[in-house]
PDB file of C-alpha atoms in Angstrom:
ATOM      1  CA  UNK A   1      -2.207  17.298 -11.128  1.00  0.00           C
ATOM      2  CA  UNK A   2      -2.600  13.903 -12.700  1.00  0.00           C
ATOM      3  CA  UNK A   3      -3.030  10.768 -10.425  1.00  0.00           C
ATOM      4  CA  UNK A   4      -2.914   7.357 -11.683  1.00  0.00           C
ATOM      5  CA  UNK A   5      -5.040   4.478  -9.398  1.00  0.00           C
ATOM      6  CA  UNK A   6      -3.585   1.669  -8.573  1.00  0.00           C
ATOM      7  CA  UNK A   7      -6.625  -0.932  -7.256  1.00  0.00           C
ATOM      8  CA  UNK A   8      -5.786  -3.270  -4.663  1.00  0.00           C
ATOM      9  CA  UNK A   9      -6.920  -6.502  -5.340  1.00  0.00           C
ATOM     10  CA  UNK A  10      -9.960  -7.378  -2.690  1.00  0.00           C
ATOM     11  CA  UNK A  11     -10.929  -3.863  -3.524  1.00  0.00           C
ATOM     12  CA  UNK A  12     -11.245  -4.754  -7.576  1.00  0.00           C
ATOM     13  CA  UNK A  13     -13.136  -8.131  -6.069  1.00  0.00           C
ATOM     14  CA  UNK A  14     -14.981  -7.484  -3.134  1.00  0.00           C
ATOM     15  CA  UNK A  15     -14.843  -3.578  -2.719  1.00  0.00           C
ATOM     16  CA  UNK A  16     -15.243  -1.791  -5.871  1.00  0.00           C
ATOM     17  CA  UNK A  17     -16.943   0.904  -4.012  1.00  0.00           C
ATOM     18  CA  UNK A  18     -14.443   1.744  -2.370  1.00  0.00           C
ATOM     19  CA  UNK A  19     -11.747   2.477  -5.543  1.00  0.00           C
ATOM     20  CA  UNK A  20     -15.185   4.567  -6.547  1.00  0.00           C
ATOM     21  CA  UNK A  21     -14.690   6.740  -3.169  1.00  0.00           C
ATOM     22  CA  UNK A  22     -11.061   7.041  -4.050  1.00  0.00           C
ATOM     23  CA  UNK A  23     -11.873   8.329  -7.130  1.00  0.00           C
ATOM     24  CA  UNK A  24     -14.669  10.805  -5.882  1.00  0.00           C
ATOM     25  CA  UNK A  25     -12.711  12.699  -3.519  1.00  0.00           C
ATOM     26  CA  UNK A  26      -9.555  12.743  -5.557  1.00  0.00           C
ATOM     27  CA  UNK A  27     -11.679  14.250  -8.141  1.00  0.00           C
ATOM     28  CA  UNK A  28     -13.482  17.066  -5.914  1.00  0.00           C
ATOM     29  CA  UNK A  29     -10.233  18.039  -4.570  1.00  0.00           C
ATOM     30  CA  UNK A  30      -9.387  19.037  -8.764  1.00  0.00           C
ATOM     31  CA  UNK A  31      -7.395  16.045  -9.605  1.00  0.00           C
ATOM     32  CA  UNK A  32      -7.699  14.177 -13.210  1.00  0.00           C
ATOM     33  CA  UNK A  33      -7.758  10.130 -11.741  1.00  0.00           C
ATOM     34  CA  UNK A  34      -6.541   7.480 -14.473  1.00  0.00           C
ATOM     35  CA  UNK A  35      -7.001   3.697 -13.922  1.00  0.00           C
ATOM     36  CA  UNK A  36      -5.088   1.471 -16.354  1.00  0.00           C
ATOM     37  CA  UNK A  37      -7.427  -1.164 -17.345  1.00  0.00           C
ATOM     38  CA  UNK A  38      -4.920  -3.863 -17.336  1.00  0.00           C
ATOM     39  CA  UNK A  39      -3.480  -3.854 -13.796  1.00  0.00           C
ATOM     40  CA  UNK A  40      -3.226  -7.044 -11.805  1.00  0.00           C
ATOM     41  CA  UNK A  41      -2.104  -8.100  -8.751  1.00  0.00           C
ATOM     42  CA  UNK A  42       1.360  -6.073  -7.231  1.00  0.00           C
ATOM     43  CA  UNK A  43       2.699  -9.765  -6.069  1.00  0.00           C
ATOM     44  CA  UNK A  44       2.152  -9.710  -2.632  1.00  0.00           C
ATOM     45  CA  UNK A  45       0.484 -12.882  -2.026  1.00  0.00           C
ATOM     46  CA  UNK A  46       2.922 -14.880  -4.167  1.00  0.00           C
ATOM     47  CA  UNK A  47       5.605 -12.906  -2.253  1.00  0.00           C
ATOM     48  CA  UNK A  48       4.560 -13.647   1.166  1.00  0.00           C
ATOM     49  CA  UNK A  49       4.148 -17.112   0.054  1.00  0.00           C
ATOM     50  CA  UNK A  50       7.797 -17.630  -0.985  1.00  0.00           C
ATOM     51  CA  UNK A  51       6.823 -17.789  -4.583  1.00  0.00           C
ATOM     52  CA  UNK A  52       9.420 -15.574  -5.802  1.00  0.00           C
ATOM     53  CA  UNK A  53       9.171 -16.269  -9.440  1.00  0.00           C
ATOM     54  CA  UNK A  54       6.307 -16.134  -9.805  1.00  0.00           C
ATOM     55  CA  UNK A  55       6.097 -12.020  -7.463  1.00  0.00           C
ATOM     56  CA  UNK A  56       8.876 -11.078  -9.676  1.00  0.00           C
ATOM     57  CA  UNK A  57       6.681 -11.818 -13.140  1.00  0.00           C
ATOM     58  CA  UNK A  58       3.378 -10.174 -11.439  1.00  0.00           C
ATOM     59  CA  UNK A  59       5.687  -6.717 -10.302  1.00  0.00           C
ATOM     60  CA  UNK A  60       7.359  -6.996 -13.919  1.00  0.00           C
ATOM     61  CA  UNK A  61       3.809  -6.014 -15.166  1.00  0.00           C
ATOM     62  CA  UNK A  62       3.141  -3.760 -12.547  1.00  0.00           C
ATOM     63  CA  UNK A  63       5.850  -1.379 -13.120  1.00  0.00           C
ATOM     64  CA  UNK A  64       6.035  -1.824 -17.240  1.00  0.00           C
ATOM     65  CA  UNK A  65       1.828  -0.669 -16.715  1.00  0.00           C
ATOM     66  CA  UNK A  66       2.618   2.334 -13.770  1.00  0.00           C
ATOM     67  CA  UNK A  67       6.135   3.103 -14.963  1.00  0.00           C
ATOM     68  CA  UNK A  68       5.121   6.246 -16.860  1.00  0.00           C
ATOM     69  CA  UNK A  69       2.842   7.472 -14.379  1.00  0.00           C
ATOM     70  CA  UNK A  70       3.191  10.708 -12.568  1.00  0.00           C
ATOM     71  CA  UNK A  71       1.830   9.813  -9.461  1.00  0.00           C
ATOM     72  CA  UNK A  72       0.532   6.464  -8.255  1.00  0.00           C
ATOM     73  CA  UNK A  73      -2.089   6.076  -5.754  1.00  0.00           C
ATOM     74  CA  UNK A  74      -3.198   2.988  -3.948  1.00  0.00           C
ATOM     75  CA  UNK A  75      -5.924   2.639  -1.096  1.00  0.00           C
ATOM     76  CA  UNK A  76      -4.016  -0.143   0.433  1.00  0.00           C
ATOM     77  CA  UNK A  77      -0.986   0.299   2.889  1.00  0.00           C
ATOM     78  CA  UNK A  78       0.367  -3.412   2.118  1.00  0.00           C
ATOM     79  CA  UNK A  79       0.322  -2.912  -1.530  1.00  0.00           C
ATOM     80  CA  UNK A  80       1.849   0.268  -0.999  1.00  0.00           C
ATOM     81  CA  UNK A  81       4.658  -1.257   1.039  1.00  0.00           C
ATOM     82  CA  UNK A  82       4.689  -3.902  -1.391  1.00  0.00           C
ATOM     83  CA  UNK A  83       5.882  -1.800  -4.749  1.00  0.00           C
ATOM     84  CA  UNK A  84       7.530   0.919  -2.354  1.00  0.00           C
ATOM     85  CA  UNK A  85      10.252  -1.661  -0.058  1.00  0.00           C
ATOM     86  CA  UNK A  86       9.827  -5.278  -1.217  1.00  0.00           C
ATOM     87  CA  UNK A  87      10.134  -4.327  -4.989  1.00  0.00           C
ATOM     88  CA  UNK A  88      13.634  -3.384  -3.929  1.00  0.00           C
ATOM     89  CA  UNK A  89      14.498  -6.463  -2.301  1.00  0.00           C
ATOM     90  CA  UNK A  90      12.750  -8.853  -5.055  1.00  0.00           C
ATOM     91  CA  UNK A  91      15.346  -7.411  -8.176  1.00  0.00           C
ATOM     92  CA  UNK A  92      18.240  -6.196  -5.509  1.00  0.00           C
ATOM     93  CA  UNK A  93      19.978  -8.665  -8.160  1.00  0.00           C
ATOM     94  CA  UNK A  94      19.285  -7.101 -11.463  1.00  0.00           C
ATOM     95  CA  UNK A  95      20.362  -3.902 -11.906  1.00  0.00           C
ATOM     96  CA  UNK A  96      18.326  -2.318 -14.702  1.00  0.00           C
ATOM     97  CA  UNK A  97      14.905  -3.815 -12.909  1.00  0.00           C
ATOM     98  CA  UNK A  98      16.083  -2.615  -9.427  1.00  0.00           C
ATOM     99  CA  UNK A  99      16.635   0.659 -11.280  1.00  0.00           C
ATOM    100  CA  UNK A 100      12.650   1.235 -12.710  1.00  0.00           C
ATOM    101  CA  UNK A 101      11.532  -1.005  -9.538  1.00  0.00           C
ATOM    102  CA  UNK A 102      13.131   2.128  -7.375  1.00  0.00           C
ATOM    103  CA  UNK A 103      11.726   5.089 -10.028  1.00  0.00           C
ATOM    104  CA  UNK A 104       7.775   3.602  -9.623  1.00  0.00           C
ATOM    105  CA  UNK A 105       8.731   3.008  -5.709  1.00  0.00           C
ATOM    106  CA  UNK A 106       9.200   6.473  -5.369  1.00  0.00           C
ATOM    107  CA  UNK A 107       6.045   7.833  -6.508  1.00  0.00           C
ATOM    108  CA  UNK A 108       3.548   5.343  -5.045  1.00  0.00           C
ATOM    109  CA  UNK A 109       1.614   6.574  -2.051  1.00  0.00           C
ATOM    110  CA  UNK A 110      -1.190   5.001  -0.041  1.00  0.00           C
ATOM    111  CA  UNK A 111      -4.837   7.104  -0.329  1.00  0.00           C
ATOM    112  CA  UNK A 112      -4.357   9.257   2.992  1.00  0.00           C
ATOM    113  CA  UNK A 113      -0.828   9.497   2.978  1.00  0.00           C
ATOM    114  CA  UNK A 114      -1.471  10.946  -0.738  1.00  0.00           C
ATOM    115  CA  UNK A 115      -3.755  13.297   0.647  1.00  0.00           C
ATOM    116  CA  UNK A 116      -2.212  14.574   3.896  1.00  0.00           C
ATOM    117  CA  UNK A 117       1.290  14.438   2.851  1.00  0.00           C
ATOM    118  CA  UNK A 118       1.593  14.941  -0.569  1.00  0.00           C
ATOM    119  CA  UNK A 119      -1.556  17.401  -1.545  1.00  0.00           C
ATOM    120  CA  UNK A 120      -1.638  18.704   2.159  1.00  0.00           C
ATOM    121  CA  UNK A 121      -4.963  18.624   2.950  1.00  0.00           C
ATOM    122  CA  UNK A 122      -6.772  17.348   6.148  1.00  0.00           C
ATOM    123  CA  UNK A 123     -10.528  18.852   5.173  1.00  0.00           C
ATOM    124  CA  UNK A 124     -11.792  17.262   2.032  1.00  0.00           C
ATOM    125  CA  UNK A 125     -15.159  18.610   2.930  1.00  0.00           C
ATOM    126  CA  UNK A 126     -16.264  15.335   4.134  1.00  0.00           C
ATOM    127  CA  UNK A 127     -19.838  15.252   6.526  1.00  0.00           C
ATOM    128  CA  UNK A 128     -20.485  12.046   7.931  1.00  0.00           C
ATOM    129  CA  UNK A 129     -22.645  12.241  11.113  1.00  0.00           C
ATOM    130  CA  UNK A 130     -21.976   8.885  13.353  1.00  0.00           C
ATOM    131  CA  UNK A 131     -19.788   7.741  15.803  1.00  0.00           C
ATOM    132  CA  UNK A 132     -16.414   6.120  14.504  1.00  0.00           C
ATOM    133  CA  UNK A 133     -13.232   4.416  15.589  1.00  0.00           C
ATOM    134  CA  UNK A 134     -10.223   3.708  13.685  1.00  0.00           C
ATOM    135  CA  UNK A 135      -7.914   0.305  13.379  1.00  0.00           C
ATOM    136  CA  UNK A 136      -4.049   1.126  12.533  1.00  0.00           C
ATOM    137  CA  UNK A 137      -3.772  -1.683   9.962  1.00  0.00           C
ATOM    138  CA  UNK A 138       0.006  -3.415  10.464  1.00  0.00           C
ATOM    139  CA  UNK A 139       1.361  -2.577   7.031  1.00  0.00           C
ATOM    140  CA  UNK A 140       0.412   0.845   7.007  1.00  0.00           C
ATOM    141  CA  UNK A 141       1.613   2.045  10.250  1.00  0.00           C
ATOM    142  CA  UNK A 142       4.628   0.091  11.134  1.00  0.00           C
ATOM    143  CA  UNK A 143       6.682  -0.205   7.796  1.00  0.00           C
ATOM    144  CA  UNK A 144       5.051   2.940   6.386  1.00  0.00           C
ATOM    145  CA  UNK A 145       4.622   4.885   9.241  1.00  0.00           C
ATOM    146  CA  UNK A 146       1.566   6.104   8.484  1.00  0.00           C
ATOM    147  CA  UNK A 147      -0.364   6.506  11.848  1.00  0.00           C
ATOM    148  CA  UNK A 148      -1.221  10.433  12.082  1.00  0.00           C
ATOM    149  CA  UNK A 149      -2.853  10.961   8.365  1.00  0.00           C
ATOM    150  CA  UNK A 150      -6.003   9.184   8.200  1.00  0.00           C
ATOM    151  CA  UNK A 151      -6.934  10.158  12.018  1.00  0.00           C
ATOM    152  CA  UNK A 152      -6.506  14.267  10.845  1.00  0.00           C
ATOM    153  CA  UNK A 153      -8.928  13.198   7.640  1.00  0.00           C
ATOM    154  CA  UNK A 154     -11.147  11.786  10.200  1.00  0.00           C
ATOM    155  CA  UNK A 155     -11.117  14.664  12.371  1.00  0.00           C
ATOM    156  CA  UNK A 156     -11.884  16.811   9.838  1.00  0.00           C
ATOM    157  CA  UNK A 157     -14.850  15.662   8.610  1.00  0.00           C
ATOM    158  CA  UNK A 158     -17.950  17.572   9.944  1.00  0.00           C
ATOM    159  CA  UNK A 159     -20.486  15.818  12.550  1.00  0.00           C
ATOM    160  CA  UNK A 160     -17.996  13.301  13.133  1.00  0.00           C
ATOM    161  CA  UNK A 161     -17.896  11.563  16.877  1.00  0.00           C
ATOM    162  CA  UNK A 162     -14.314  10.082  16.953  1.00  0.00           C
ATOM    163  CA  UNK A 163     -13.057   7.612  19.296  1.00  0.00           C
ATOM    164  CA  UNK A 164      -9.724   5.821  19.732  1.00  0.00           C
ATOM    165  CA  UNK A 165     -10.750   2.351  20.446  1.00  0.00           C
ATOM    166  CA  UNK A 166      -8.186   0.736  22.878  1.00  0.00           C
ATOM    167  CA  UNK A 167      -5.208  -1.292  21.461  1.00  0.00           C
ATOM    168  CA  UNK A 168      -5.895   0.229  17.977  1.00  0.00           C
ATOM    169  CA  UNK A 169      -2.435  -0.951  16.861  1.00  0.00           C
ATOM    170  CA  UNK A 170      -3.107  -4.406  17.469  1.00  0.00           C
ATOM    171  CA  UNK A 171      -3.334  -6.772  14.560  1.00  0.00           C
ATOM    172  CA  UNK A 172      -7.001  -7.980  13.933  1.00  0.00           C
ATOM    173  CA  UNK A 173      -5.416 -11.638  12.766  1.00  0.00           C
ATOM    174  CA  UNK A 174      -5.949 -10.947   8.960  1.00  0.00           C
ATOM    175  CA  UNK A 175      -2.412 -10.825   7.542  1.00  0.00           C
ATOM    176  CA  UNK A 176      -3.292 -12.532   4.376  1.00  0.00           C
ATOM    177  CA  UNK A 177      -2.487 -16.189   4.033  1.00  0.00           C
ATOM    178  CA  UNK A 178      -1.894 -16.048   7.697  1.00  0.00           C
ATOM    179  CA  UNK A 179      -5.480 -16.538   8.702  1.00  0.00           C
ATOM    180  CA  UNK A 180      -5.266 -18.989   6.419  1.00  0.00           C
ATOM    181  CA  UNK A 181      -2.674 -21.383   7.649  1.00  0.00           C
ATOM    182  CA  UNK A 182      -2.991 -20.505  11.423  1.00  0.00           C
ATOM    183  CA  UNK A 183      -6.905 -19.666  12.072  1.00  0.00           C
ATOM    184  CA  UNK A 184      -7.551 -20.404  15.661  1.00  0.00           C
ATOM    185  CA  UNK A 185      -4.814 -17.947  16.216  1.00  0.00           C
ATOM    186  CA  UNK A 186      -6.000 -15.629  13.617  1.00  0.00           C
ATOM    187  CA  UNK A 187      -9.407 -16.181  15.164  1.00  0.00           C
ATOM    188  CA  UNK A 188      -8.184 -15.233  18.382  1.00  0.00           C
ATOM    189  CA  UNK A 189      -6.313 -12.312  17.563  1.00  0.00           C
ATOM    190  CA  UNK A 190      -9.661 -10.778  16.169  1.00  0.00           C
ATOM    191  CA  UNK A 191     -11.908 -12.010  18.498  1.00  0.00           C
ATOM    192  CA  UNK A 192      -9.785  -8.954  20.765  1.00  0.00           C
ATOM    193  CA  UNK A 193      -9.892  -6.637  17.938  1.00  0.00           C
ATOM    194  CA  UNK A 194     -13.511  -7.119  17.436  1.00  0.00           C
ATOM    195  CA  UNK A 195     -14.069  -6.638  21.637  1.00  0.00           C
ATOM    196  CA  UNK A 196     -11.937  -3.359  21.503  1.00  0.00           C
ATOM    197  CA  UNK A 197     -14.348  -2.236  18.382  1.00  0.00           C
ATOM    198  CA  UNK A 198     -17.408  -2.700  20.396  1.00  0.00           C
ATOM    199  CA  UNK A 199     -16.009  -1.442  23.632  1.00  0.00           C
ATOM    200  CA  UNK A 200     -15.848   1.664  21.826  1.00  0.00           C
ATOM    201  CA  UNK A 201     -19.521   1.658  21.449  1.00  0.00           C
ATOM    202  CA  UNK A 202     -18.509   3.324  17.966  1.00  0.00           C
ATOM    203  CA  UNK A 203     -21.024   2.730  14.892  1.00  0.00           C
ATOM    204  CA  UNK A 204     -18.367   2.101  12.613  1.00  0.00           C
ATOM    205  CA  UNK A 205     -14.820   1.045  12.440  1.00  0.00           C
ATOM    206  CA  UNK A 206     -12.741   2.940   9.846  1.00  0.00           C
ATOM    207  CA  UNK A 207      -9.509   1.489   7.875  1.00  0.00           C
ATOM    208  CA  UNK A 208      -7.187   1.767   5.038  1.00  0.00           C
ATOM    209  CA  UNK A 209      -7.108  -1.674   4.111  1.00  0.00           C
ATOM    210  CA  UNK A 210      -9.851  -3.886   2.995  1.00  0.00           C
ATOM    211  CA  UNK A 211      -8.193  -7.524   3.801  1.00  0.00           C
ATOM    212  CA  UNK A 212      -8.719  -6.215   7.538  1.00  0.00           C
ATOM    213  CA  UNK A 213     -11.923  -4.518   6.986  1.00  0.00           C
ATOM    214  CA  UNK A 214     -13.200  -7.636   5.747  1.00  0.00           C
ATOM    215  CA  UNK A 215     -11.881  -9.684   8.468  1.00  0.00           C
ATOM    216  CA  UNK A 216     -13.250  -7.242  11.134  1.00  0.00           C
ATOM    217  CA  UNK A 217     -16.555  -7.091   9.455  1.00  0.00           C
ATOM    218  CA  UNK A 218     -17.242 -11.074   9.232  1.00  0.00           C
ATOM    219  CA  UNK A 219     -16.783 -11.199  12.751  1.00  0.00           C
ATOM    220  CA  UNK A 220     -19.001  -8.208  13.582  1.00  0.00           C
ATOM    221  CA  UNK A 221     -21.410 -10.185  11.410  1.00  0.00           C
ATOM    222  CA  UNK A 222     -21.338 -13.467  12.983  1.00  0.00           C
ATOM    223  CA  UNK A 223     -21.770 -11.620  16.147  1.00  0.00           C
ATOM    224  CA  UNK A 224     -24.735 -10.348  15.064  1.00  0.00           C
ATOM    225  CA  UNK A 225     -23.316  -6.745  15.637  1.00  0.00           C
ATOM    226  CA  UNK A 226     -24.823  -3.631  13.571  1.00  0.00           C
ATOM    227  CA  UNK A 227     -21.292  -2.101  13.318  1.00  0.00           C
ATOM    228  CA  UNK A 228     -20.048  -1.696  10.208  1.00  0.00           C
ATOM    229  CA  UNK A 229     -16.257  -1.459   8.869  1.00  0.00           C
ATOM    230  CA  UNK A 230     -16.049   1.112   6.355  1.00  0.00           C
ATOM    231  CA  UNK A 231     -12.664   1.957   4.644  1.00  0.00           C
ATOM    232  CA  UNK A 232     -11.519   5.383   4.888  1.00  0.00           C
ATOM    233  CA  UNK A 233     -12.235   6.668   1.050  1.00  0.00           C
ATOM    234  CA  UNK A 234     -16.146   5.954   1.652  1.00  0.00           C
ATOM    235  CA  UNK A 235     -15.924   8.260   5.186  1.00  0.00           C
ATOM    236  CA  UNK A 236     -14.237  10.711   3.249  1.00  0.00           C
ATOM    237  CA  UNK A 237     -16.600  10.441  -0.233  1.00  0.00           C
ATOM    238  CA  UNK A 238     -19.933  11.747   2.150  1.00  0.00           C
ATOM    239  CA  UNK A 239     -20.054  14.940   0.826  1.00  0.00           C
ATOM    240  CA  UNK A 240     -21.212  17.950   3.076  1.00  0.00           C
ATOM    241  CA  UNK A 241     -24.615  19.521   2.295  1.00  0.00           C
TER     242      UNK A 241
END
């Protein structure tokens, strides 16, 4: 099988390890990974902002680059959502884009939705020997449903302590340009998040999307806390001995 890898954006900035972890495991598990050199952004932010022209030209590119692909993978649940349900809505109003936005929407999956649902695994062979908690980022689990497949990855992986941390489905007060415009509420939000993460007395808090990773991690940081956020690809790239 032949997957092509669609890197999010803070990943390709601030995370390329992570797309590297991707990559790894898809790799062990006998897949042949591409990664189009010239992907950009999939026109979220520009979405979200109300900048509709200027989504529209950034998901033009995206499908004309992932269009022939067989299979798209992305370890990101709001990008994911992004090309999969607002692609739909951004060219409901041109029917031969709304027709390739709805071919490329239908074979783009997020990393451990890819992996549970799609390849069926749940044991990638992982060994990671700590004790770990998990934050249901908002994208991922309440437009794509995706609650269940990361936790069996987790589960799976051998010497693993796993903890549900309490209110795991609350937002950490990321949301993109949301923490931007409204930070003492953003602040606020995570400030929670970050208390549930500790209260866990886990040693790392796992994700599937960096923008919350990151937001969860400056806190732990300013706090002076040794936990670290760790997306799930890097959990899942610690190969047994």
């Amino acid at each position: 099988m032949k997957v092509t890898l669609f890197v999010q954006c803070l990943v390709d900035t601030l995370a390329p390890e992570v797309a590297e972890a991707v990559v790894l495991v898809l790799e062990r598990l006998g897949l042949t990974v591409t990664c189009p050199g010239g992907q950009t952004c999939c026109g979220q932010p520009a979405w979200n902002a109300g900048f509709r022209h200027e989504a529209r030209k950034a998901a033009e590119r995206f499908i004309a680059l992932f269009e022939d692909a067989e299979l798209i993978v992305c370890p990101s649940g709001s990008c994911t959502h992004m090309v999969r349900n607002h692609y739909l809505e951004l060219f409901r109003d041109d029917a031969p884009w709304l027709a390739r936005a709805r071919e490329v929407s239908r074979r783009v999956f997020e990393f451990s939705e890819f992996v549970v649902d799609v390849l069926g695994v749940e044991d990638v062979g992982a060994r990671f020997k700590a004790r770990v908690t998990y934050h249901d980022s908002c994208h991922l689990n309440r437009y794509l449903g995706i609650k269940e497949q990361p936790r069996r990855l987790i589960r799976h992986i051998r010497g693993i302590d796993f903890v549900e941390m309490r209110d795991s489905e609350r937002c950490c007060g990321f949301g993109g340009q949301f923490a931007l415009k409204y930070p003492e509420i953003s602040t606020a939000i995570l400030k929670d998040k970050v208390a549930n993460v500790l209260a866990s007395e886990a040693q790392h808090v796992v994700g599937c999307d960096m923008g919350c990773l990151l937001n969860i991690q400056g806190m732990l940081r300013r706090m002076g806390s040794r936990v670290s956020a760790l997306h799930i690809a890097q959990l899942l790239a610690q190969e047994e001995a």
